[in-house]
Short mmCIF file of C-alpha atoms in Angstrom, two decimals:
data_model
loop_
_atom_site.label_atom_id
_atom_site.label_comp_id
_atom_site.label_asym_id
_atom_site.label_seq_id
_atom_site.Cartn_x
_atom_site.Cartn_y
_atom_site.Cartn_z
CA UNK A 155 10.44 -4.65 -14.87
CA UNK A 156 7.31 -7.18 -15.23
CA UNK A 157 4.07 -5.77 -15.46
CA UNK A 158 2.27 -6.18 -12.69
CA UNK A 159 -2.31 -5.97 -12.94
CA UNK A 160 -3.93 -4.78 -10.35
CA UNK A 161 -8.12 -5.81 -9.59
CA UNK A 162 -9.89 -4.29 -7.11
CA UNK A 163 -13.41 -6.11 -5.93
CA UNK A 164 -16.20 -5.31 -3.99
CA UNK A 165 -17.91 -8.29 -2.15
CA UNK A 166 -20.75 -8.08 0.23
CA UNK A 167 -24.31 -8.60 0.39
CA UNK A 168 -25.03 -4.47 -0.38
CA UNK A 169 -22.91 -1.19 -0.29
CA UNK A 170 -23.37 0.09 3.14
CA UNK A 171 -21.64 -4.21 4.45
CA UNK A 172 -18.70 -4.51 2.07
CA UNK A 173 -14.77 -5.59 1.61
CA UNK A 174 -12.72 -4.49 -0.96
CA UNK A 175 -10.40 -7.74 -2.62
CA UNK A 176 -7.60 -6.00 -4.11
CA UNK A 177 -5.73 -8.92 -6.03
CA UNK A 178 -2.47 -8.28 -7.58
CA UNK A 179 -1.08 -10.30 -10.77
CA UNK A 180 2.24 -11.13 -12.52
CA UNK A 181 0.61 -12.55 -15.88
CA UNK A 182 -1.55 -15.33 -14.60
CA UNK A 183 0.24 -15.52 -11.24
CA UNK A 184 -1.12 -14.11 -7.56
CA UNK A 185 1.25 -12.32 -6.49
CA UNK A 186 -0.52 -10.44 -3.31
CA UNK A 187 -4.21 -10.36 -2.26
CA UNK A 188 -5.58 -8.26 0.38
CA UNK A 189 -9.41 -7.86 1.98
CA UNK A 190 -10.42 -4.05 3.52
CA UNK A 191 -13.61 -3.85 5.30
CA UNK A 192 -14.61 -0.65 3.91
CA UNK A 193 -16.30 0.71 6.35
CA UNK A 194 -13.44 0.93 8.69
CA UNK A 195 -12.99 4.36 7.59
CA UNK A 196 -12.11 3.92 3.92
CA UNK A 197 -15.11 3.95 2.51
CA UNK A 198 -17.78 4.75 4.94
CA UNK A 199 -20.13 7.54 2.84
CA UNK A 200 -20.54 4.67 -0.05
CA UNK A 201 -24.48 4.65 -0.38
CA UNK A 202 -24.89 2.96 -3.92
CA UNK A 203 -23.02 0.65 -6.39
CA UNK A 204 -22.65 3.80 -8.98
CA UNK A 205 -20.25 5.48 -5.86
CA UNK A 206 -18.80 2.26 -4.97
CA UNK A 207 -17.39 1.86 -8.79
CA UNK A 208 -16.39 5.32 -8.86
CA UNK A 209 -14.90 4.84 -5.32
CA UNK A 210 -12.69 1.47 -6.80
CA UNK A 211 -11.61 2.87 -9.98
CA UNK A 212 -10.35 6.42 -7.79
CA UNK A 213 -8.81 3.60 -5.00
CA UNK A 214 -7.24 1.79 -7.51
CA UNK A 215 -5.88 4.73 -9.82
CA UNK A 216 -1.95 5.00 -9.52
CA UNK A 217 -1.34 7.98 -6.92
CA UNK A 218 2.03 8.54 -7.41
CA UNK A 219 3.32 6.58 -10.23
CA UNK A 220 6.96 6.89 -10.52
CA UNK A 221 7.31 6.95 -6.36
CA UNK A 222 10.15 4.46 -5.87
CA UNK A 223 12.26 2.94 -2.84
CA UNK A 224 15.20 5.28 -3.16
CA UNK A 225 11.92 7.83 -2.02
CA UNK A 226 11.33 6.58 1.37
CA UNK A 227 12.89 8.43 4.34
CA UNK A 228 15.87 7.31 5.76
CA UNK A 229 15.51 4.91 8.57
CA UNK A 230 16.15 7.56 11.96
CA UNK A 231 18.87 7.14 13.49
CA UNK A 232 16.52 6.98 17.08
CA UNK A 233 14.70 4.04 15.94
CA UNK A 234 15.28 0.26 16.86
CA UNK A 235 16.63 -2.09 14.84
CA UNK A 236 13.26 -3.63 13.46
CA UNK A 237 10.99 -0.83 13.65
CA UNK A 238 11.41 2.98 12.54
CA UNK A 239 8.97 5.68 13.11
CA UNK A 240 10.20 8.78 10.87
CA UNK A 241 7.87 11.96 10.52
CA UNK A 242 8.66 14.02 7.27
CA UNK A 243 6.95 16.57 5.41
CA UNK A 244 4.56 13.96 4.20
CA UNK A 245 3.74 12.86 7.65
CA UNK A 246 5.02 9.39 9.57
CA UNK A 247 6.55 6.72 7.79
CA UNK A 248 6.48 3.76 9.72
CA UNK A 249 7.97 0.27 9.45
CA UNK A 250 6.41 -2.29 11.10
CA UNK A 251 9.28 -5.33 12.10
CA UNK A 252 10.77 -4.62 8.98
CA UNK A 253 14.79 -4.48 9.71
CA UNK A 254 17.11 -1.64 9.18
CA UNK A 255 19.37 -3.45 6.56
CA UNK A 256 16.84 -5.29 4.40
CA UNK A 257 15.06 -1.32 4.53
CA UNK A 258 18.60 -0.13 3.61
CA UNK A 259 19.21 -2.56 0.73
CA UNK A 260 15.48 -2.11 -0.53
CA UNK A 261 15.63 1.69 -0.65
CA UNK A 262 18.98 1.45 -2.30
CA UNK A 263 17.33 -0.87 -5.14
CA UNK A 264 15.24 2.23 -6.28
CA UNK A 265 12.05 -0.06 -6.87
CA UNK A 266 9.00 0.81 -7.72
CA UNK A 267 6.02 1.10 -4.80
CA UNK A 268 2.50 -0.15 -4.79
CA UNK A 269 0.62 2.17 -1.98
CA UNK A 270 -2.82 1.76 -1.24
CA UNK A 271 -4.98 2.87 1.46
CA UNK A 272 -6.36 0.38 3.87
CA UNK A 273 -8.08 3.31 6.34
CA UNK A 274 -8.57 6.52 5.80
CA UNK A 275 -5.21 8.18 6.30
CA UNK A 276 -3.00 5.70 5.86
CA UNK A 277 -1.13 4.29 3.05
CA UNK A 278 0.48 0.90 2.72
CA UNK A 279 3.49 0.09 0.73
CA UNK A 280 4.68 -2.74 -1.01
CA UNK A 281 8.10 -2.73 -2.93
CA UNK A 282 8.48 -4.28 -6.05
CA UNK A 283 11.34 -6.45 -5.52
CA UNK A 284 12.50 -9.98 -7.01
CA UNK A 285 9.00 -10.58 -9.37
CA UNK A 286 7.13 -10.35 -6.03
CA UNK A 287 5.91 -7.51 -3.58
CA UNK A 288 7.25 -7.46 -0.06
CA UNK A 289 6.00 -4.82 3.01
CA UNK A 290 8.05 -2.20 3.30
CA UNK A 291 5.72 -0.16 5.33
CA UNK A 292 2.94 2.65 5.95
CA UNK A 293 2.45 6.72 5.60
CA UNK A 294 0.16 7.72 7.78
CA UNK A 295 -0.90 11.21 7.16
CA UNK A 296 -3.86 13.75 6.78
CA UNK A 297 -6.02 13.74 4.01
#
């Protein structure tokens, strides 16, 4: 498996009007970016940069490191072909036009995840698959 780096940024003009830039790298390659406006509920109690860098390194820490494809829920059986809504003990996993047999095949790959929360509540997953991360979907759940 390559190792991947991931950077997490803050940019804005102060701490109460930021994004976070989380950039993700395969040696010297980009390999996924993505810009949160932190105050859409991820952030939103962020008053100064000493809990903003406290708030990045916590964001960025691994939160479940060895969670893997083969640990997604099963696509339900009531869901259409390119979107699944399951709820399991962890709350709803949902897929958003992702299709059943590329979920099937990705799940069976037992690949390592990337999740990251974008809001408050919600996780977003990328799968490690082929030197390159593709959307496999998002937990949303209680904190």
């Amino acid at each position: 498996m390559p190792v991947y780096v991931a950077t997490a940024y803050a940019v804005g003009p102060d701490c109460t009007n930021v994004a976070v830039l989380l950039v993700v790298r395969l040696r010297d390659d980009v390999r996924h970016v993505d810009a949160i406006n932190a105050r859409d509920g991820l952030a939103s109690s962020i008053d100064n940069a000493a809990q903003l860098q406290d708030f990045l390194r916590d964001w960025l820490a691994p939160r479940a490191a060895s969670l893997t494809s083969a640990q997604l829920p099963p696509w339900s059986p009531d869901s259409e072909e390119t979107t699944q809504l399951t709820t399991d003990e962890n709350g709803n996993f949902f897929t958003p036009a992702v299709g059943r047999a590329w979920y099937a095949r990705v799940r069976a790959m037992d690949v390592p995840l990337l999740c990251y929360a974008r809001v408050q509540g919600n996780l977003t997953c990328y799968a490690f698959v082929n030197s390159g991360l593709e959307k496999i979907g998002a937990y949303e759940h209680e904190d």
